[in-house]
GROMACS .gro file of N, CA and C in nm:
model
  552
    1MET      N    1  -1.742  -1.688   0.181
    1MET     CA    2  -1.642  -1.606   0.246
    1MET      C    3  -1.700  -1.470   0.284
    2THR      N    4  -1.825  -1.445   0.258
    2THR     CA    5  -1.886  -1.314   0.279
    2THR      C    6  -1.873  -1.266   0.422
    3ALA      N    7  -1.939  -1.330   0.515
    3ALA     CA    8  -1.939  -1.284   0.654
    3ALA      C    9  -1.800  -1.296   0.716
    4SER      N   10  -1.731  -1.406   0.691
    4SER     CA   11  -1.601  -1.425   0.755
    4SER      C   12  -1.496  -1.327   0.704
    5ALA      N   13  -1.493  -1.297   0.576
    5ALA     CA   14  -1.396  -1.201   0.523
    5ALA      C   15  -1.421  -1.063   0.582
    6TRP      N   16  -1.547  -1.021   0.587
    6TRP     CA   17  -1.581  -0.891   0.643
    6TRP      C   18  -1.547  -0.886   0.791
    7ASN      N   19  -1.582  -0.991   0.865
    7ASN     CA   20  -1.553  -0.996   1.009
    7ASN      C   21  -1.403  -0.993   1.034
    8GLU      N   22  -1.328  -1.070   0.958
    8GLU     CA   23  -1.183  -1.073   0.975
    8GLU      C   24  -1.122  -0.938   0.940
    9PHE      N   25  -1.172  -0.874   0.835
    9PHE     CA   26  -1.124  -0.741   0.797
    9PHE      C   27  -1.146  -0.642   0.912
   10GLU      N   28  -1.265  -0.642   0.968
   10GLU     CA   29  -1.298  -0.548   1.075
   10GLU      C   30  -1.217  -0.572   1.202
   11GLN      N   31  -1.175  -0.695   1.226
   11GLN     CA   32  -1.101  -0.726   1.348
   11GLN      C   33  -0.952  -0.695   1.337
   12ARG      N   34  -0.905  -0.671   1.218
   12ARG     CA   35  -0.762  -0.644   1.198
   12ARG      C   36  -0.737  -0.496   1.181
   13LEU      N   37  -0.614  -0.458   1.208
   13LEU     CA   38  -0.569  -0.322   1.186
   13LEU      C   39  -0.573  -0.293   1.036
   14ALA      N   40  -0.615  -0.173   1.000
   14ALA     CA   41  -0.622  -0.137   0.857
   14ALA      C   42  -0.563   0.002   0.836
   15CYS      N   43  -0.501   0.021   0.721
   15CYS     CA   44  -0.454   0.153   0.680
   15CYS      C   45  -0.576   0.232   0.636
   16GLU      N   46  -0.589   0.352   0.685
   16GLU     CA   47  -0.696   0.440   0.640
   16GLU      C   48  -0.632   0.568   0.591
   17GLY      N   49  -0.675   0.612   0.474
   17GLY     CA   50  -0.618   0.734   0.421
   17GLY      C   51  -0.657   0.755   0.277
   18SER      N   52  -0.583   0.845   0.215
   18SER     CA   53  -0.609   0.883   0.076
   18SER      C   54  -0.490   0.841  -0.009
   19TRP      N   55  -0.516   0.752  -0.102
   19TRP     CA   56  -0.411   0.704  -0.192
   19TRP      C   57  -0.457   0.718  -0.336
   20HIS      N   58  -0.358   0.724  -0.426
   20HIS     CA   59  -0.391   0.719  -0.569
   20HIS      C   60  -0.437   0.577  -0.596
   21ALA      N   61  -0.562   0.563  -0.640
   21ALA     CA   62  -0.617   0.428  -0.660
   21ALA      C   63  -0.707   0.425  -0.782
   22ASP      N   64  -0.700   0.314  -0.852
   22ASP     CA   65  -0.793   0.288  -0.962
   22ASP      C   66  -0.816   0.137  -0.967
   23SER      N   67  -0.903   0.096  -1.056
   23SER     CA   68  -0.932  -0.046  -1.068
   23SER      C   69  -0.966  -0.078  -1.212
   24GLN      N   70  -0.957  -0.205  -1.243
   24GLN     CA   71  -0.999  -0.253  -1.374
   24GLN      C   72  -1.061  -0.390  -1.356
   25ALA      N   73  -1.148  -0.424  -1.449
   25ALA     CA   74  -1.213  -0.555  -1.444
   25ALA      C   75  -1.107  -0.663  -1.460
   26LEU      N   76  -1.133  -0.776  -1.401
   26LEU     CA   77  -1.038  -0.886  -1.402
   26LEU      C   78  -1.113  -1.016  -1.430
   27ALA      N   79  -1.062  -1.094  -1.525
   27ALA     CA   80  -1.123  -1.224  -1.555
   27ALA      C   81  -1.103  -1.316  -1.436
   28TRP      N   82  -1.207  -1.392  -1.403
   28TRP     CA   83  -1.201  -1.479  -1.286
   28TRP      C   84  -1.229  -1.621  -1.327
   29PRO      N   85  -1.162  -1.719  -1.281
   29PRO     CA   86  -1.053  -1.712  -1.186
   29PRO      C   87  -0.927  -1.657  -1.251
   30VAL      N   88  -0.842  -1.599  -1.169
   30VAL     CA   89  -0.718  -1.539  -1.219
   30VAL      C   90  -0.626  -1.652  -1.265
   31PRO      N   91  -0.578  -1.646  -1.389
   31PRO     CA   92  -0.486  -1.750  -1.437
   31PRO      C   93  -0.363  -1.759  -1.347
   32GLU      N   94  -0.314  -1.879  -1.328
   32GLU     CA   95  -0.201  -1.903  -1.237
   32GLU      C   96  -0.078  -1.820  -1.274
   33ALA      N   97  -0.048  -1.808  -1.402
   33ALA     CA   98   0.070  -1.730  -1.445
   33ALA      C   99   0.055  -1.583  -1.405
   34LEU      N  100  -0.064  -1.527  -1.426
   34LEU     CA  101  -0.089  -1.388  -1.387
   34LEU      C  102  -0.082  -1.373  -1.235
   35SER      N  103  -0.137  -1.467  -1.165
   35SER     CA  104  -0.135  -1.464  -1.019
   35SER      C  105   0.009  -1.464  -0.966
   36GLN      N  106   0.094  -1.544  -1.025
   36GLN     CA  107   0.235  -1.549  -0.984
   36GLN      C  108   0.307  -1.418  -1.017
   37ARG      N  109   0.281  -1.362  -1.136
   37ARG     CA  110   0.343  -1.233  -1.173
   37ARG      C  111   0.299  -1.123  -1.077
   38LEU      N  112   0.170  -1.120  -1.047
   38LEU     CA  113   0.119  -1.019  -0.953
   38LEU      C  114   0.183  -1.035  -0.816
   39ALA      N  115   0.196  -1.158  -0.769
   39ALA     CA  116   0.257  -1.183  -0.638
   39ALA      C  117   0.402  -1.134  -0.635
   40GLU      N  118   0.477  -1.162  -0.742
   40GLU     CA  119   0.616  -1.118  -0.749
   40GLU      C  120   0.626  -0.965  -0.753
   41ARG      N  121   0.541  -0.903  -0.837
   41ARG     CA  122   0.544  -0.756  -0.847
   41ARG      C  123   0.499  -0.691  -0.717
   42ASN      N  124   0.397  -0.749  -0.652
   42ASN     CA  125   0.348  -0.691  -0.527
   42ASN      C  126   0.452  -0.703  -0.415
   43ALA      N  127   0.522  -0.816  -0.409
   43ALA     CA  128   0.628  -0.832  -0.309
   43ALA      C  129   0.737  -0.728  -0.333
   44ALA      N  130   0.775  -0.708  -0.459
   44ALA     CA  131   0.877  -0.608  -0.491
   44ALA      C  132   0.828  -0.466  -0.461
   45ALA      N  133   0.701  -0.438  -0.493
   45ALA     CA  134   0.646  -0.305  -0.467
   45ALA      C  135   0.642  -0.276  -0.318
   46LEU      N  136   0.599  -0.371  -0.238
   46LEU     CA  137   0.594  -0.350  -0.093
   46LEU      C  138   0.734  -0.333  -0.035
   47ALA      N  139   0.830  -0.408  -0.085
   47ALA     CA  140   0.969  -0.394  -0.039
   47ALA      C  141   1.024  -0.256  -0.075
   48THR      N  142   0.993  -0.210  -0.197
   48THR     CA  143   1.040  -0.079  -0.241
   48THR      C  144   0.979   0.033  -0.157
   49VAL      N  145   0.848   0.030  -0.142
   49VAL     CA  146   0.780   0.133  -0.064
   49VAL      C  147   0.828   0.132   0.079
   50SER      N  148   0.845   0.014   0.135
   50SER     CA  149   0.893   0.002   0.273
   50SER      C  150   1.032   0.063   0.288
   51ALA      N  151   1.120   0.031   0.195
   51ALA     CA  152   1.256   0.086   0.202
   51ALA      C  153   1.256   0.237   0.186
   52LEU      N  154   1.173   0.290   0.100
   52LEU     CA  155   1.170   0.434   0.078
   52LEU      C  156   1.102   0.510   0.191
   53GLU      N  157   1.007   0.446   0.258
   53GLU     CA  158   0.938   0.513   0.367
   53GLU      C  159   1.014   0.505   0.498
   54GLU      N  160   1.108   0.413   0.506
   54GLU     CA  161   1.183   0.396   0.629
   54GLU      C  162   1.264   0.522   0.655
   55ARG      N  163   1.243   0.578   0.770
   55ARG     CA  164   1.314   0.700   0.808
   55ARG      C  165   1.402   0.672   0.929
   56ARG      N  166   1.528   0.705   0.913
   56ARG     CA  167   1.617   0.693   1.028
   56ARG      C  168   1.609   0.820   1.109
   57ALA      N  169   1.620   0.805   1.238
   57ALA     CA  170   1.622   0.923   1.324
   57ALA      C  171   1.753   0.997   1.301
   58ASP      N  172   1.743   1.125   1.274
   58ASP     CA  173   1.863   1.206   1.256
   58ASP      C  174   1.933   1.219   1.390
   59ASN      N  175   2.058   1.182   1.393
   59ASN     CA  176   2.135   1.190   1.515
   59ASN      C  177   2.241   1.297   1.497
   60ALA      N  178   2.207   1.418   1.535
   60ALA     CA  179   2.297   1.532   1.514
   60ALA      C  180   2.422   1.521   1.599
   61ASP      N  181   2.418   1.442   1.706
   61ASP     CA  182   2.533   1.428   1.794
   61ASP      C  183   2.633   1.326   1.745
   62ASP      N  184   2.601   1.257   1.635
   62ASP     CA  185   2.689   1.154   1.584
   62ASP      C  186   2.804   1.218   1.508
   63ASP      N  187   2.924   1.210   1.567
   63ASP     CA  188   3.042   1.271   1.505
   63ASP      C  189   3.121   1.171   1.421
   64ASP      N  190   3.071   1.049   1.410
   64ASP     CA  191   3.139   0.946   1.333
   64ASP      C  192   3.135   0.984   1.185
   65PRO      N  193   3.252   1.009   1.125
   65PRO     CA  194   3.253   1.051   0.984
   65PRO      C  195   3.195   0.946   0.888
   66VAL      N  196   3.210   0.819   0.922
   66VAL     CA  197   3.155   0.713   0.836
   66VAL      C  198   3.002   0.721   0.838
   67MET      N  199   2.943   0.738   0.956
   67MET     CA  200   2.797   0.750   0.966
   67MET      C  201   2.747   0.875   0.894
   68GLN      N  202   2.818   0.984   0.906
   68GLN     CA  203   2.778   1.107   0.837
   68GLN      C  204   2.782   1.087   0.686
   69GLU      N  205   2.885   1.018   0.639
   69GLU     CA  206   2.894   0.992   0.495
   69GLU      C  207   2.783   0.899   0.449
   70LEU      N  208   2.752   0.797   0.528
   70LEU     CA  209   2.642   0.707   0.494
   70LEU      C  210   2.509   0.781   0.490
   71MET      N  211   2.488   0.873   0.582
   71MET     CA  212   2.364   0.951   0.584
   71MET      C  213   2.356   1.042   0.461
   72ARG      N  214   2.469   1.099   0.419
   72ARG     CA  215   2.470   1.181   0.297
   72ARG      C  216   2.439   1.096   0.174
   73LEU      N  217   2.500   0.977   0.166
   73LEU     CA  218   2.473   0.887   0.053
   73LEU      C  219   2.326   0.844   0.052
   74ASP      N  220   2.272   0.815   0.169
   74ASP     CA  221   2.132   0.776   0.179
   74ASP      C  222   2.043   0.889   0.129
   75ALA      N  223   2.071   1.010   0.168
   75ALA     CA  224   1.990   1.125   0.124
   75ALA      C  225   2.000   1.143  -0.027
   76LYS      N  226   2.121   1.125  -0.082
   76LYS     CA  227   2.139   1.140  -0.226
   76LYS      C  228   2.063   1.030  -0.302
   77LEU      N  229   2.070   0.907  -0.253
   77LEU     CA  230   1.996   0.798  -0.318
   77LEU      C  231   1.846   0.821  -0.313
   78ASN      N  232   1.796   0.867  -0.199
   78ASN     CA  233   1.653   0.896  -0.188
   78ASN      C  234   1.611   1.005  -0.285
   79ALA      N  235   1.695   1.107  -0.298
   79ALA     CA  236   1.664   1.214  -0.393
   79ALA      C  237   1.665   1.162  -0.536
   80LEU      N  238   1.761   1.079  -0.570
   80LEU     CA  239   1.769   1.022  -0.704
   80LEU      C  240   1.648   0.934  -0.734
   81ILE      N  241   1.610   0.850  -0.639
   81ILE     CA  242   1.493   0.765  -0.659
   81ILE      C  243   1.368   0.850  -0.678
   82ASP      N  244   1.355   0.954  -0.600
   82ASP     CA  245   1.240   1.043  -0.612
   82ASP      C  246   1.236   1.109  -0.751
   83MET      N  247   1.352   1.155  -0.799
   83MET     CA  248   1.356   1.219  -0.932
   83MET      C  249   1.319   1.121  -1.042
   84VAL      N  250   1.375   1.000  -1.037
   84VAL     CA  251   1.345   0.899  -1.138
   84VAL      C  252   1.197   0.863  -1.134
   85SER      N  253   1.143   0.849  -1.014
   85SER     CA  254   1.002   0.817  -0.999
   85SER      C  255   0.914   0.926  -1.059
   86ARG      N  256   0.948   1.051  -1.033
   86ARG     CA  257   0.869   1.162  -1.087
   86ARG      C  258   0.879   1.170  -1.239
   87LEU      N  259   0.996   1.139  -1.294
   87LEU     CA  260   1.011   1.141  -1.439
   87LEU      C  261   0.936   1.028  -1.507
   88SER      N  262   0.934   0.912  -1.442
   88SER     CA  263   0.872   0.796  -1.505
   88SER      C  264   0.720   0.799  -1.501
   89LEU      N  265   0.663   0.878  -1.411
   89LEU     CA  266   0.518   0.884  -1.401
   89LEU      C  267   0.479   1.026  -1.363
   90SER      N  268   0.422   1.098  -1.457
   90SER     CA  269   0.383   1.235  -1.428
   90SER      C  270   0.260   1.238  -1.338
   91ALA      N  271   0.242   1.347  -1.267
   91ALA     CA  272   0.129   1.362  -1.176
   91ALA      C  273  -0.003   1.354  -1.253
   92ASP      N  274  -0.003   1.395  -1.379
   92ASP     CA  275  -0.125   1.388  -1.460
   92ASP      C  276  -0.167   1.244  -1.488
   93ALA      N  277  -0.069   1.153  -1.491
   93ALA     CA  278  -0.098   1.013  -1.522
   93ALA      C  279  -0.147   0.936  -1.401
   94LEU      N  280  -0.132   0.993  -1.282
   94LEU     CA  281  -0.176   0.923  -1.162
   94LEU      C  282  -0.328   0.924  -1.151
   95ALA      N  283  -0.380   0.814  -1.101
   95ALA     CA  284  -0.523   0.808  -1.072
   95ALA      C  285  -0.552   0.906  -0.959
   96PRO      N  286  -0.675   0.954  -0.951
   96PRO     CA  287  -0.707   1.048  -0.842
   96PRO      C  288  -0.696   0.980  -0.706
   97ARG      N  289  -0.677   1.062  -0.605
   97ARG     CA  290  -0.673   1.009  -0.468
   97ARG      C  291  -0.812   0.965  -0.427
   98GLN      N  292  -0.816   0.854  -0.355
   98GLN     CA  293  -0.942   0.797  -0.307
   98GLN      C  294  -0.927   0.769  -0.158
   99GLU      N  295  -1.031   0.798  -0.083
   99GLU     CA  296  -1.032   0.761   0.060
   99GLU      C  297  -1.068   0.614   0.068
  100LEU      N  298  -0.982   0.537   0.131
  100LEU     CA  299  -1.009   0.395   0.148
  100LEU      C  300  -0.932   0.340   0.267
  101SER      N  301  -0.970   0.222   0.308
  101SER     CA  302  -0.894   0.152   0.412
  101SER      C  303  -0.869   0.011   0.362
  102PHE      N  304  -0.753  -0.044   0.399
  102PHE     CA  305  -0.718  -0.177   0.352
  102PHE      C  306  -0.627  -0.247   0.451
  103ASN      N  307  -0.627  -0.379   0.442
  103ASN     CA  308  -0.531  -0.464   0.511
  103ASN      C  309  -0.514  -0.588   0.422
  104ALA      N  310  -0.455  -0.693   0.475
  104ALA     CA  311  -0.428  -0.810   0.391
  104ALA      C  312  -0.553  -0.890   0.355
  105ILE      N  313  -0.665  -0.861   0.420
  105ILE     CA  314  -0.790  -0.933   0.393
  105ILE      C  315  -0.866  -0.869   0.277
  106GLY      N  316  -0.869  -0.737   0.273
  106GLY     CA  317  -0.945  -0.667   0.170
  106GLY      C  318  -0.937  -0.518   0.188
  107ALA      N  319  -1.034  -0.449   0.126
  107ALA     CA  320  -1.034  -0.302   0.130
  107ALA      C  321  -1.178  -0.252   0.126
  108VAL      N  322  -1.198  -0.139   0.192
  108VAL     CA  323  -1.324  -0.067   0.180
  108VAL      C  324  -1.293   0.049   0.086
  109VAL      N  325  -1.359   0.047  -0.030
  109VAL     CA  326  -1.329   0.143  -0.136
  109VAL      C  327  -1.457   0.217  -0.175
  110PRO      N  328  -1.442   0.335  -0.238
  110PRO     CA  329  -1.561   0.402  -0.291
  110PRO      C  330  -1.629   0.313  -0.395
  111ASP      N  331  -1.761   0.323  -0.401
  111ASP     CA  332  -1.838   0.241  -0.496
  111ASP      C  333  -1.785   0.253  -0.639
  112ALA      N  334  -1.736   0.371  -0.676
  112ALA     CA  335  -1.687   0.392  -0.813
  112ALA      C  336  -1.573   0.296  -0.848
  113LEU      N  337  -1.485   0.266  -0.751
  113LEU     CA  338  -1.375   0.173  -0.778
  113LEU      C  339  -1.425   0.031  -0.797
  114ALA      N  340  -1.536  -0.002  -0.734
  114ALA     CA  341  -1.590  -0.138  -0.743
  114ALA      C  342  -1.692  -0.152  -0.855
  115SER      N  343  -1.716  -0.047  -0.929
  115SER     CA  344  -1.818  -0.051  -1.034
  115SER      C  345  -1.770  -0.116  -1.164
  116VAL      N  346  -1.642  -0.153  -1.172
  116VAL     CA  347  -1.589  -0.212  -1.295
  116VAL      C  348  -1.630  -0.358  -1.311
  117GLY      N  349  -1.682  -0.419  -1.204
  117GLY     CA  350  -1.727  -0.558  -1.210
  117GLY      C  351  -1.712  -0.624  -1.076
  118GLU      N  352  -1.764  -0.744  -1.065
  118GLU     CA  353  -1.757  -0.818  -0.939
  118GLU      C  354  -1.615  -0.866  -0.909
  119GLU      N  355  -1.536  -0.887  -1.013
  119GLU     CA  356  -1.396  -0.924  -0.997
  119GLU      C  357  -1.312  -0.811  -1.053
  120LEU      N  358  -1.212  -0.769  -0.975
  120LEU     CA  359  -1.135  -0.652  -1.019
  120LEU      C  360  -0.992  -0.659  -0.971
  121LEU      N  361  -0.912  -0.575  -1.030
  121LEU     CA  362  -0.773  -0.556  -0.991
  121LEU      C  363  -0.765  -0.415  -0.933
  122LEU      N  364  -0.741  -0.405  -0.802
  122LEU     CA  365  -0.727  -0.276  -0.735
  122LEU      C  366  -0.581  -0.235  -0.744
  123ARG      N  367  -0.557  -0.115  -0.795
  123ARG     CA  368  -0.421  -0.063  -0.810
  123ARG      C  369  -0.403   0.053  -0.712
  124LEU      N  370  -0.306   0.040  -0.620
  124LEU     CA  371  -0.274   0.146  -0.524
  124LEU      C  372  -0.134   0.198  -0.552
  125ARG      N  373  -0.121   0.329  -0.548
  125ARG     CA  374   0.010   0.391  -0.565
  125ARG      C  375   0.040   0.476  -0.442
  126PHE      N  376   0.160   0.459  -0.390
  126PHE     CA  377   0.201   0.527  -0.268
  126PHE      C  378   0.290   0.645  -0.301
  127ASP      N  379   0.283   0.748  -0.219
  127ASP     CA  380   0.360   0.870  -0.243
  127ASP      C  381   0.510   0.845  -0.245
  128ALA      N  382   0.557   0.748  -0.169
  128ALA     CA  383   0.701   0.720  -0.164
  128ALA      C  384   0.755   0.676  -0.300
  129CYS      N  385   0.672   0.610  -0.380
  129CYS     CA  386   0.716   0.562  -0.511
  129CYS      C  387   0.593   0.537  -0.598
  130PRO      N  388   0.535   0.643  -0.654
  130PRO     CA  389   0.411   0.627  -0.729
  130PRO      C  390   0.424   0.546  -0.858
  131SER      N  391   0.545   0.527  -0.907
  131SER     CA  392   0.561   0.453  -1.031
  131SER      C  393   0.556   0.301  -1.010
  132VAL      N  394   0.552   0.258  -0.884
  132VAL     CA  395   0.548   0.114  -0.854
  132VAL      C  396   0.414   0.084  -0.785
  133PRO      N  397   0.313   0.040  -0.862
  133PRO     CA  398   0.182   0.015  -0.802
  133PRO      C  399   0.175  -0.119  -0.729
  134LEU      N  400   0.086  -0.122  -0.633
  134LEU     CA  401   0.048  -0.247  -0.568
  134LEU      C  402  -0.079  -0.290  -0.641
  135GLU      N  403  -0.081  -0.411  -0.699
  135GLU     CA  404  -0.194  -0.457  -0.778
  135GLU      C  405  -0.256  -0.578  -0.710
  136LEU      N  406  -0.377  -0.560  -0.658
  136LEU     CA  407  -0.439  -0.660  -0.573
  136LEU      C  408  -0.566  -0.717  -0.636
  137PRO      N  409  -0.566  -0.847  -0.672
  137PRO     CA  410  -0.688  -0.907  -0.726
  137PRO      C  411  -0.792  -0.920  -0.615
  138ALA      N  412  -0.916  -0.886  -0.647
  138ALA     CA  413  -1.021  -0.887  -0.545
  138ALA      C  414  -1.156  -0.918  -0.606
  139ARG      N  415  -1.249  -0.952  -0.518
  139ARG     CA  416  -1.389  -0.973  -0.556
  139ARG      C  417  -1.475  -0.889  -0.466
  140VAL      N  418  -1.580  -0.832  -0.523
  140VAL     CA  419  -1.675  -0.755  -0.442
  140VAL      C  420  -1.737  -0.852  -0.342
  141ASP      N  421  -1.730  -0.816  -0.215
  141ASP     CA  422  -1.781  -0.901  -0.109
  141ASP      C  423  -1.914  -0.848  -0.055
  142ARG      N  424  -1.921  -0.716  -0.035
  142ARG     CA  425  -2.048  -0.658   0.012
  142ARG      C  426  -2.050  -0.509  -0.015
  143ARG      N  427  -2.167  -0.464  -0.053
  143ARG     CA  428  -2.192  -0.321  -0.072
  143ARG      C  429  -2.240  -0.268   0.063
  144LEU      N  430  -2.174  -0.165   0.112
  144LEU     CA  431  -2.204  -0.116   0.246
  144LEU      C  432  -2.320  -0.018   0.251
  145GLY      N  433  -2.363   0.031   0.136
  145GLY     CA  434  -2.480   0.118   0.131
  145GLY      C  435  -2.455   0.263   0.166
  146ASP      N  436  -2.332   0.299   0.193
  146ASP     CA  437  -2.300   0.437   0.226
  146ASP      C  438  -2.203   0.499   0.125
  147GLY      N  439  -2.206   0.444   0.003
  147GLY     CA  440  -2.115   0.493  -0.100
  147GLY      C  441  -1.984   0.417  -0.103
  148ARG      N  442  -1.974   0.312  -0.021
  148ARG     CA  443  -1.852   0.233  -0.014
  148ARG      C  444  -1.884   0.085  -0.034
  149THR      N  445  -1.782   0.012  -0.078
  149THR     CA  446  -1.793  -0.131  -0.103
  149THR      C  447  -1.675  -0.201  -0.038
  150PHE      N  448  -1.701  -0.317   0.022
  150PHE     CA  449  -1.593  -0.400   0.074
  150PHE      C  450  -1.555  -0.501  -0.032
  151ILE      N  451  -1.426  -0.503  -0.068
  151ILE     CA  452  -1.375  -0.602  -0.162
  151ILE      C  453  -1.277  -0.692  -0.086
  152ALA      N  454  -1.286  -0.822  -0.111
  152ALA     CA  455  -1.198  -0.919  -0.046
  152ALA      C  456  -1.087  -0.956  -0.143
  153PHE      N  457  -0.963  -0.947  -0.096
  153PHE     CA  458  -0.849  -0.985  -0.179
  153PHE      C  459  -0.845  -1.137  -0.194
  154ARG      N  460  -0.803  -1.181  -0.311
  154ARG     CA  461  -0.794  -1.324  -0.340
  154ARG      C  462  -0.659  -1.354  -0.402
  155GLY      N  463  -0.601  -1.463  -0.362
  155GLY     CA  464  -0.478  -1.512  -0.425
  155GLY      C  465  -0.357  -1.424  -0.403
  156LEU      N  466  -0.346  -1.357  -0.289
  156LEU     CA  467  -0.229  -1.274  -0.264
  156LEU      C  468  -0.104  -1.358  -0.239
  157GLY      N  469  -0.122  -1.473  -0.180
  157GLY     CA  470  -0.008  -1.554  -0.140
  157GLY      C  471   0.034  -1.515   0.001
  158ASP      N  472   0.092  -1.609   0.072
  158ASP     CA  473   0.129  -1.585   0.212
  158ASP      C  474   0.234  -1.476   0.227
  159GLY      N  475   0.332  -1.473   0.137
  159GLY     CA  476   0.439  -1.373   0.146
  159GLY      C  477   0.388  -1.231   0.128
  160VAL      N  478   0.304  -1.211   0.027
  160VAL     CA  479   0.249  -1.077   0.002
  160VAL      C  480   0.155  -1.037   0.114
  161ALA      N  481   0.073  -1.130   0.162
  161ALA     CA  482  -0.019  -1.099   0.272
  161ALA      C  483   0.058  -1.059   0.397
  162ALA      N  484   0.166  -1.130   0.428
  162ALA     CA  485   0.248  -1.096   0.545
  162ALA      C  486   0.315  -0.960   0.527
  163SER      N  487   0.365  -0.934   0.408
  163SER     CA  488   0.428  -0.802   0.381
  163SER      C  489   0.326  -0.690   0.391
  164LEU      N  490   0.206  -0.715   0.344
  164LEU     CA  491   0.100  -0.615   0.352
  164LEU      C  492   0.062  -0.589   0.498
  165GLU      N  493   0.056  -0.694   0.579
  165GLU     CA  494   0.027  -0.676   0.722
  165GLU      C  495   0.137  -0.594   0.789
  166ARG      N  496   0.263  -0.619   0.755
  166ARG     CA  497   0.374  -0.540   0.812
  166ARG      C  498   0.363  -0.394   0.768
  167PHE      N  499   0.328  -0.372   0.642
  167PHE     CA  500   0.311  -0.236   0.591
  167PHE      C  501   0.202  -0.164   0.670
  168VAL      N  502   0.089  -0.231   0.690
  168VAL     CA  503  -0.023  -0.171   0.764
  168VAL      C  504   0.020  -0.138   0.907
  169PHE      N  505   0.093  -0.229   0.970
  169PHE     CA  506   0.138  -0.205   1.107
  169PHE      C  507   0.233  -0.086   1.114
  170ARG      N  508   0.330  -0.079   1.022
  170ARG     CA  509   0.425   0.035   1.022
  170ARG      C  510   0.352   0.165   0.997
  171HIS      N  511   0.256   0.165   0.905
  171HIS     CA  512   0.179   0.286   0.876
  171HIS      C  513   0.104   0.330   1.002
  172HIS      N  514   0.041   0.237   1.071
  172HIS     CA  515  -0.032   0.268   1.194
  172HIS      C  516   0.063   0.321   1.302
  173ARG      N  517   0.177   0.257   1.316
  173ARG     CA  518   0.276   0.298   1.417
  173ARG      C  519   0.324   0.441   1.391
  174ARG      N  520   0.349   0.476   1.264
  174ARG     CA  521   0.392   0.613   1.231
  174ARG      C  522   0.282   0.713   1.261
  175LYS      N  523   0.156   0.674   1.233
  175LYS     CA  524   0.044   0.763   1.261
  175LYS      C  525   0.030   0.790   1.411
  176VAL      N  526   0.044   0.686   1.490
  176VAL     CA  527   0.037   0.701   1.636
  176VAL      C  528   0.151   0.788   1.687
  177ALA      N  529   0.273   0.763   1.636
  177ALA     CA  530   0.387   0.843   1.679
  177ALA      C  531   0.368   0.990   1.641
  178GLY      N  532   0.316   1.015   1.521
  178GLY     CA  533   0.289   1.153   1.479
  178GLY      C  534   0.186   1.221   1.567
  179ALA      N  535   0.082   1.147   1.604
  179ALA     CA  536  -0.021   1.202   1.693
  179ALA      C  537   0.035   1.233   1.830
  180ARG      N  538   0.122   1.146   1.881
  180ARG     CA  539   0.185   1.169   2.011
  180ARG      C  540   0.274   1.293   2.007
  181GLN      N  541   0.350   1.310   1.900
  181GLN     CA  542   0.437   1.428   1.888
  181GLN      C  543   0.355   1.555   1.879
  182ALA      N  544   0.243   1.548   1.809
  182ALA     CA  545   0.157   1.665   1.795
  182ALA      C  546   0.096   1.705   1.929
  183ASN      N  547   0.067   1.605   2.015
  183ASN     CA  548   0.009   1.632   2.145
  183ASN      C  549   0.111   1.672   2.250
  184ALA      N  550   0.239   1.645   2.223
  184ALA     CA  551   0.344   1.674   2.322
  184ALA      C  552   0.383   1.820   2.325
   0.00000   0.00000   0.00000
């Protein structure tokens, strides 16, 4: 899977940025029970992050009292989720931010994250909900020689892979929209 995983990764859209990330060694092959638990948790984590990152356009001209009340409730729920998230995981407990890029095929990570072993569990935490990590089983696929390593994800399952692709697309779309607004 060496050349094909790398080629497929390079041909697909990838999230690039700085996220709280760490890794730990992982016994290989991943036991089926653990693989299923990870798939369930990852699907839930992606759904949570997606829901929290979703931003509705503020429509100041909307005089509908029901819509205004729904927007107030939405803001209150977002604030409550943010407070609970901050209480459940202090900033000191978060892994340091790492520059990396990822999609449903794999990730390009700093060598330090891949130094735990050839098989690892990559843990990503997103600002929208840092207490809910995305935990991705992976194998080192190739060392890039510039301080970075490409790791290929294994056993994500079709549902998690599709959700991850949607996440990457939404992230890219927001980045493009932000760049367009900055240039306007």
